[in-house]
XYZ file of C-alpha atoms in Angstrom:
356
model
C 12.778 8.762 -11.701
C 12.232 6.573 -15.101
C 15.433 5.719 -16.302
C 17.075 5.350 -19.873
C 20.582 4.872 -20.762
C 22.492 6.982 -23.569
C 23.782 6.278 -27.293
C 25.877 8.978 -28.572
C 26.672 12.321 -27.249
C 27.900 15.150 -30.156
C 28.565 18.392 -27.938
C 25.685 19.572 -26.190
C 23.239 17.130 -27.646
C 22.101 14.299 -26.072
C 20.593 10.917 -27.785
C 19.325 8.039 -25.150
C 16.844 5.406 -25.263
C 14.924 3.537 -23.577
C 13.368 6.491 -21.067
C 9.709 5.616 -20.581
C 7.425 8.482 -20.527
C 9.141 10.502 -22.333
C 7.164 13.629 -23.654
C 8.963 16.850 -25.035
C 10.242 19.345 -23.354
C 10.688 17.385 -20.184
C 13.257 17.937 -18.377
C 15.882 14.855 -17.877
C 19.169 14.442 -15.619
C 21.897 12.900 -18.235
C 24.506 10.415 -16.335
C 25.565 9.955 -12.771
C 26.417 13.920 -12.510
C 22.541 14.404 -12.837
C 23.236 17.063 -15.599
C 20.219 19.410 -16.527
C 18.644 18.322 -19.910
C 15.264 18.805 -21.592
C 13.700 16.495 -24.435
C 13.831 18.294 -27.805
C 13.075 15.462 -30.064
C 11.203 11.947 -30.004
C 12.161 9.604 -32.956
C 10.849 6.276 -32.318
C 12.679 4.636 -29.065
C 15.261 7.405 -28.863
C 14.582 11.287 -27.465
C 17.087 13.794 -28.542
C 18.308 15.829 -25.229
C 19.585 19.538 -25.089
C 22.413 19.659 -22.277
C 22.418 22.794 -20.683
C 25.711 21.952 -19.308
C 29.416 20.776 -20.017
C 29.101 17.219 -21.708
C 32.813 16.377 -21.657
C 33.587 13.179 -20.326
C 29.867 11.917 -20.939
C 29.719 8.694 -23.105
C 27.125 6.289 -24.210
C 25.711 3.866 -21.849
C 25.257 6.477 -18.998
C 22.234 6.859 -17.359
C 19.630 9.127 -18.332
C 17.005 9.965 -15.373
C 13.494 11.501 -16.574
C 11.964 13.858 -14.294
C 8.550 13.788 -16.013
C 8.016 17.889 -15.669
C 8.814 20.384 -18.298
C 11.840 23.019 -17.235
C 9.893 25.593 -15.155
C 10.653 29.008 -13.472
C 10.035 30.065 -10.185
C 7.479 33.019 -9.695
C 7.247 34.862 -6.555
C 8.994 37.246 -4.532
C 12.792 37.211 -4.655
C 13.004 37.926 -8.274
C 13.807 41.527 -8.243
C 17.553 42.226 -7.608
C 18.396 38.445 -8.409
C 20.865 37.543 -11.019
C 20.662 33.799 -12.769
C 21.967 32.111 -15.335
C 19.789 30.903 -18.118
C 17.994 27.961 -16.259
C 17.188 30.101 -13.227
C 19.658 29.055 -11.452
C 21.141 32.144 -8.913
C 24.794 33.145 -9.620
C 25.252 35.096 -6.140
C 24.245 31.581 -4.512
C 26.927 29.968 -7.258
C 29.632 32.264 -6.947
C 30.423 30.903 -3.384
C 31.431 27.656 -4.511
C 33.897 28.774 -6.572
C 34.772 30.647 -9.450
C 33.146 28.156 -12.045
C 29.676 26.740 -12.025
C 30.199 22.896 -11.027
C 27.804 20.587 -13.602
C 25.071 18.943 -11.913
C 24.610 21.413 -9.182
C 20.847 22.721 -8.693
C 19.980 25.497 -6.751
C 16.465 26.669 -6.338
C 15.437 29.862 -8.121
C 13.973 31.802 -5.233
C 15.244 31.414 -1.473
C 13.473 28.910 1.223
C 14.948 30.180 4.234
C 13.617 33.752 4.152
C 9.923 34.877 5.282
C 8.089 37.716 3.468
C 5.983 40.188 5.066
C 2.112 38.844 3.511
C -0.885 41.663 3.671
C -4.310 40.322 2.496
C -5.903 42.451 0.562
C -9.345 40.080 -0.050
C -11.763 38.497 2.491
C -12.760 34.964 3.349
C -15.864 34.393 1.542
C -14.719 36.146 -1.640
C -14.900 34.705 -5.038
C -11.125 33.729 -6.471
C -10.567 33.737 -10.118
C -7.394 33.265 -11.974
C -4.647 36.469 -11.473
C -6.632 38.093 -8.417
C -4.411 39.559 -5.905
C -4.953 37.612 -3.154
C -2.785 40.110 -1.165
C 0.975 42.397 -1.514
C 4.670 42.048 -0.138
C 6.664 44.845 0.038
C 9.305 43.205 -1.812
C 11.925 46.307 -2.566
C 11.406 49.807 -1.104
C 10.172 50.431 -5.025
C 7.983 47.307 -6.038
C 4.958 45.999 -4.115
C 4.766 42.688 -5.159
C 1.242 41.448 -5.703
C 0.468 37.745 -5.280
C -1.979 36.282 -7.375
C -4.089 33.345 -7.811
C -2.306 30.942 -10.356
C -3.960 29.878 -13.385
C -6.533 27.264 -13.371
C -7.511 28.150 -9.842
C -10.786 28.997 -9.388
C -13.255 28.796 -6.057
C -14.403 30.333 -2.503
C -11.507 31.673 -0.445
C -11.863 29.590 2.615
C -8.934 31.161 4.462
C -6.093 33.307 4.357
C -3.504 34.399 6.600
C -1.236 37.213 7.319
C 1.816 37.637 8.966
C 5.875 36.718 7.964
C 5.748 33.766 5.966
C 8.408 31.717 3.141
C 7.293 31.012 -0.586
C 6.448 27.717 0.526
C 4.203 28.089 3.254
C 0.860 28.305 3.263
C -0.974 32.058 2.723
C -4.443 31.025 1.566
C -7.270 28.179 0.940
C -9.085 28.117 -2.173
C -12.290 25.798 -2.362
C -12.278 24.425 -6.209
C -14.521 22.186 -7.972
C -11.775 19.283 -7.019
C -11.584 20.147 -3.704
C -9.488 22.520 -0.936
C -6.368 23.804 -2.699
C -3.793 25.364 -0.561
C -1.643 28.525 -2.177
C 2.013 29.702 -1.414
C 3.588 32.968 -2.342
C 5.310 30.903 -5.211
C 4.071 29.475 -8.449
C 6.162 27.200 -10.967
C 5.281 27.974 -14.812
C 6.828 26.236 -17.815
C 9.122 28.670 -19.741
C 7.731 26.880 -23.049
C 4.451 28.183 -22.700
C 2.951 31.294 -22.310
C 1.194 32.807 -19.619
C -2.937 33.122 -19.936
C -4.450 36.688 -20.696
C -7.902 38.265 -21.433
C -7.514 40.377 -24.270
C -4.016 41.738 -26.614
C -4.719 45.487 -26.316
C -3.133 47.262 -28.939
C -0.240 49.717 -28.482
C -1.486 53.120 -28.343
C 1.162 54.969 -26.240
C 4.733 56.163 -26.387
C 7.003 54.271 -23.941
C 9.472 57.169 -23.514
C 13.034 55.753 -23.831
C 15.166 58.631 -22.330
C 17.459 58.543 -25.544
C 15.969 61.539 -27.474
C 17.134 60.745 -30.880
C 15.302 57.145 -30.538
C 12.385 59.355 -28.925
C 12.334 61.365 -32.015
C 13.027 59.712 -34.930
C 12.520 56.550 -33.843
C 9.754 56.179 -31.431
C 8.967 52.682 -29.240
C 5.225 51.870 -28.402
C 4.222 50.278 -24.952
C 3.227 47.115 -25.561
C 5.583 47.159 -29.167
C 8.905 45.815 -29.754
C 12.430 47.176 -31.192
C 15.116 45.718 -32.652
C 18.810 47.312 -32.957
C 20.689 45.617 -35.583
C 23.919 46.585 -36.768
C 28.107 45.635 -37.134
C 30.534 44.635 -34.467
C 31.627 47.628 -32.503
C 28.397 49.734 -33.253
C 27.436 50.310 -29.588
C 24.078 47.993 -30.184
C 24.789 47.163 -26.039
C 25.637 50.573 -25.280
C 21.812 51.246 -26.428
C 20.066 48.682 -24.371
C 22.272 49.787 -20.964
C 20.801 53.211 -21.749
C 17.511 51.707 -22.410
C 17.518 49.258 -19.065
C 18.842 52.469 -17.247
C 16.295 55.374 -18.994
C 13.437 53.566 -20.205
C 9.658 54.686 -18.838
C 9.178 51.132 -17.362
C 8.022 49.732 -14.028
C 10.212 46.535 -14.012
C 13.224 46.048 -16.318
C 14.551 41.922 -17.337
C 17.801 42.232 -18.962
C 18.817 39.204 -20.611
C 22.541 38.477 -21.604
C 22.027 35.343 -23.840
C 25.279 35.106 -26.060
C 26.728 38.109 -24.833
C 30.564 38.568 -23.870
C 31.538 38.165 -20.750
C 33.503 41.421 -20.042
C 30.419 43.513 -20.918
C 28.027 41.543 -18.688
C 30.379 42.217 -16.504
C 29.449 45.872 -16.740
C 25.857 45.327 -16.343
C 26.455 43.168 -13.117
C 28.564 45.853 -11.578
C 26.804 49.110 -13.213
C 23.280 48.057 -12.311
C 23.388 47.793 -8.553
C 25.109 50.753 -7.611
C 23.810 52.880 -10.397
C 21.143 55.989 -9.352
C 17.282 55.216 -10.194
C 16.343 58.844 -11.557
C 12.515 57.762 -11.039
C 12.698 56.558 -7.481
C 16.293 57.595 -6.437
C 16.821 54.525 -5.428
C 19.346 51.614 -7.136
C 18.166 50.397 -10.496
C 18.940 46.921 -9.460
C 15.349 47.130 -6.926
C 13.371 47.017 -9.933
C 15.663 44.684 -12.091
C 16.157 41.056 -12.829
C 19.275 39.797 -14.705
C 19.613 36.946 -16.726
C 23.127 36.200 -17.327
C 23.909 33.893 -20.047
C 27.567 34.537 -21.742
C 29.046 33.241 -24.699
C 31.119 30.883 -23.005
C 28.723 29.600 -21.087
C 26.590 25.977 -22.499
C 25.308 27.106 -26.035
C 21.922 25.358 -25.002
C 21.487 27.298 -21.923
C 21.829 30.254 -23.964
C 18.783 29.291 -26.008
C 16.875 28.804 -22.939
C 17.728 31.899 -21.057
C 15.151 34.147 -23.464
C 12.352 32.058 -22.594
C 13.278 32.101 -19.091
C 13.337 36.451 -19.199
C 9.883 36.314 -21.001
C 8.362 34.262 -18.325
C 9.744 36.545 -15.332
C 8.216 39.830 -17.444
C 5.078 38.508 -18.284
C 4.512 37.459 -14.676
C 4.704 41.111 -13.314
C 2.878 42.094 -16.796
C -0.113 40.077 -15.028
C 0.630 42.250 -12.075
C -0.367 45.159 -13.679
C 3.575 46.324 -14.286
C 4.832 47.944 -17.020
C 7.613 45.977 -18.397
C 10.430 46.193 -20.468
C 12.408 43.154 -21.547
C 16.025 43.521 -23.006
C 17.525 40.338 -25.316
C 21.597 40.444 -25.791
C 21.752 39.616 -28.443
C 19.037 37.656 -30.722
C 21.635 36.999 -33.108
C 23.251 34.603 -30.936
C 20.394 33.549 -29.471
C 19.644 32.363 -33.163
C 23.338 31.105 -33.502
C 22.500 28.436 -30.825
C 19.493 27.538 -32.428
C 20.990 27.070 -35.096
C 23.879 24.889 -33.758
C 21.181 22.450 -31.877
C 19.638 22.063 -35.728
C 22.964 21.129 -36.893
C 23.562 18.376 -34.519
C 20.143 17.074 -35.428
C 21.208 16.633 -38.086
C 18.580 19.096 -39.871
C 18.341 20.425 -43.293
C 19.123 24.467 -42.733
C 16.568 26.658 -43.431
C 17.516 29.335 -46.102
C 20.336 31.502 -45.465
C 20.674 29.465 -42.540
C 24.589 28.397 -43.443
C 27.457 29.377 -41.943
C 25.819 28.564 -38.510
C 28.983 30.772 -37.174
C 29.772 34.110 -38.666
């Protein structure tokens, strides 16, 4: 790793200088505790650094190690029924250790150690484009999971294999332009950018929420998007449960960025043992939860929307139908708006008080 050294800290922002390399939006481990960071700013020598962790006890001089890769998300099966934080980071996996997330720990997004049933469903020989299925795993009793080729690979399919295999191993050849390229089950993507599609169709259909006065009076396209402002107290969370619980929708993300802790709390206990009416199965086999409280790293709550969108629109290329929930954008833009403010930044308008 390229290594820089740090001159002031001011909560979760980062300044160091001298990292060679350094582009934006790579990701960097700040100080001996190797705590997750990502570029935000270049200004000359120095690069500005969102912490997505506890900076206490950091100081200047400390290391700064550059990775040299943007902050990326793990695609494959595994997803469904997971729960992470807003870096991707698994909480079941976490909440062994202890009741607190130690700094500096890194977990990997999806598991290593457990094999997935692969089913081809194309032929050696066959033309691969970007987003073919290559082939399905059963991944819930509700979602067949479809694996596709990633973006940017394009070629002959040389060879493919079934059987029980990892998200690591090997499923298929691909023949490119540049030569062999070997596929996995997995693919990383950088939560900065979005995913490649053909053509934006436009909405044209009702996606049926299950709450009939919203159905009614208020009606929510597929493909559209809603927002449910209003006061403390209002039930604005109350809505999305029913939404994540009702909604016509293949695949549901629910993302708690901001949100307090005792009513993610409900969602992480609600979801898993709560009745699917469409499949009569739990709602957690077709969910993903991205659990990102208020008292959790205000960067890491910035992240933790990009993260969600990246998750939906990879089953969106499946062919899914998916909703995405955001609790709540309004402090989602509160922690933009505190990174601004230690950047020293001229607010936009109306952007003061940066708390309410």
């Amino acid at each position: 790793m390229n290594t820089g050294k740090i001159v002031r800290v001011s909560g979760p922002l980062v300044v160091a200088e001298g990292v060679p390399g350094a582009k934006m939006y790579d990701v960097v481990r700040v100080s001996d505790e190797k705590l997750i960071g990502e570029i935000i700013e270049l200004r000359g020598e120095e690069v500005s650094i969102q912490v997505y962790e506890e900076t206490t006890m950091i100081g200047p001089g400390a290391p700064v190690y550059s990775t040299g890769f943007p902050l990326s998300v793990e695609l494959g099966p595994g997803l469904l029924e997971s729960i992470y934080d807003g870096i991707q980071r698994p909480l079941d996996v976490l909440a062994l250790q202890g009741d607190r997330l130690a700094r500096g720990i890194e977990v990997p997004g999806l598991r290593r150690d457990k094999k997935w049933q692969f089913n081809p469903r194309i032929s050696e020989g066959t033309e691969v484009e970007p987003r073919d299925i290559l082939g399905v795993v059963q991944e819930t009793v509700v979602v067949e999971h479809r694996i596709m080729a990633p973006p940017g690979v394009k070629g002959r399919l040389t060879k493919i294999l079934a059987g029980e295999f990892t998200v690591e191993e090997t499923i298929a050849v691909v023949e490119t332009e540049t030569g062999p390229q070997e596929l996995t089950m997995m693919q990383r993507w950088p939560v900065r950018r979005g995913r490649p599609y053909v053509e934006k169709l436009s909405p044209d259909r009702i996606m049926t929420t299950g709450q009939r006065i919203i159905d009614t009076f208020f009606p929510i396209a597929r493909g559209g998007t809603a927002a449910i402002p209003g006061p403390f107290g209002s039930g604005k969370t109350v809505v999305q449960h029913q939404l994540a619980k009702w909604a016509d929708a293949d695949i549901i993300v629910y993302v708690g960025c901001g949100e307090r802790g005792n009513e993610m709390t409900d969602v992480l206990t609600e979801f898993p043992v709560l009745h699917d009416p469409r499949t009569g199965e739990a709602l957690m086999k077709r969910t993903v939860l991205i659990a990102n409280t208020s008292d959790m790293p205000v960067a890491a709550r910035e992240a933790s929307v990009y993260t969600g969108i990246t998750i939906a629109e990879y089953f969106r290329d499946m062919g899914y139908n998916v909703a995405i929930m955001a609790d709540s954008t309004s402090r989602w833009a509160e922690a933009l708006r505190e990174i601004s403010g230690r950047l020293e930044e001229m607010p936009g308008e109306e952007g003061y008080p940066a708390y309410r």
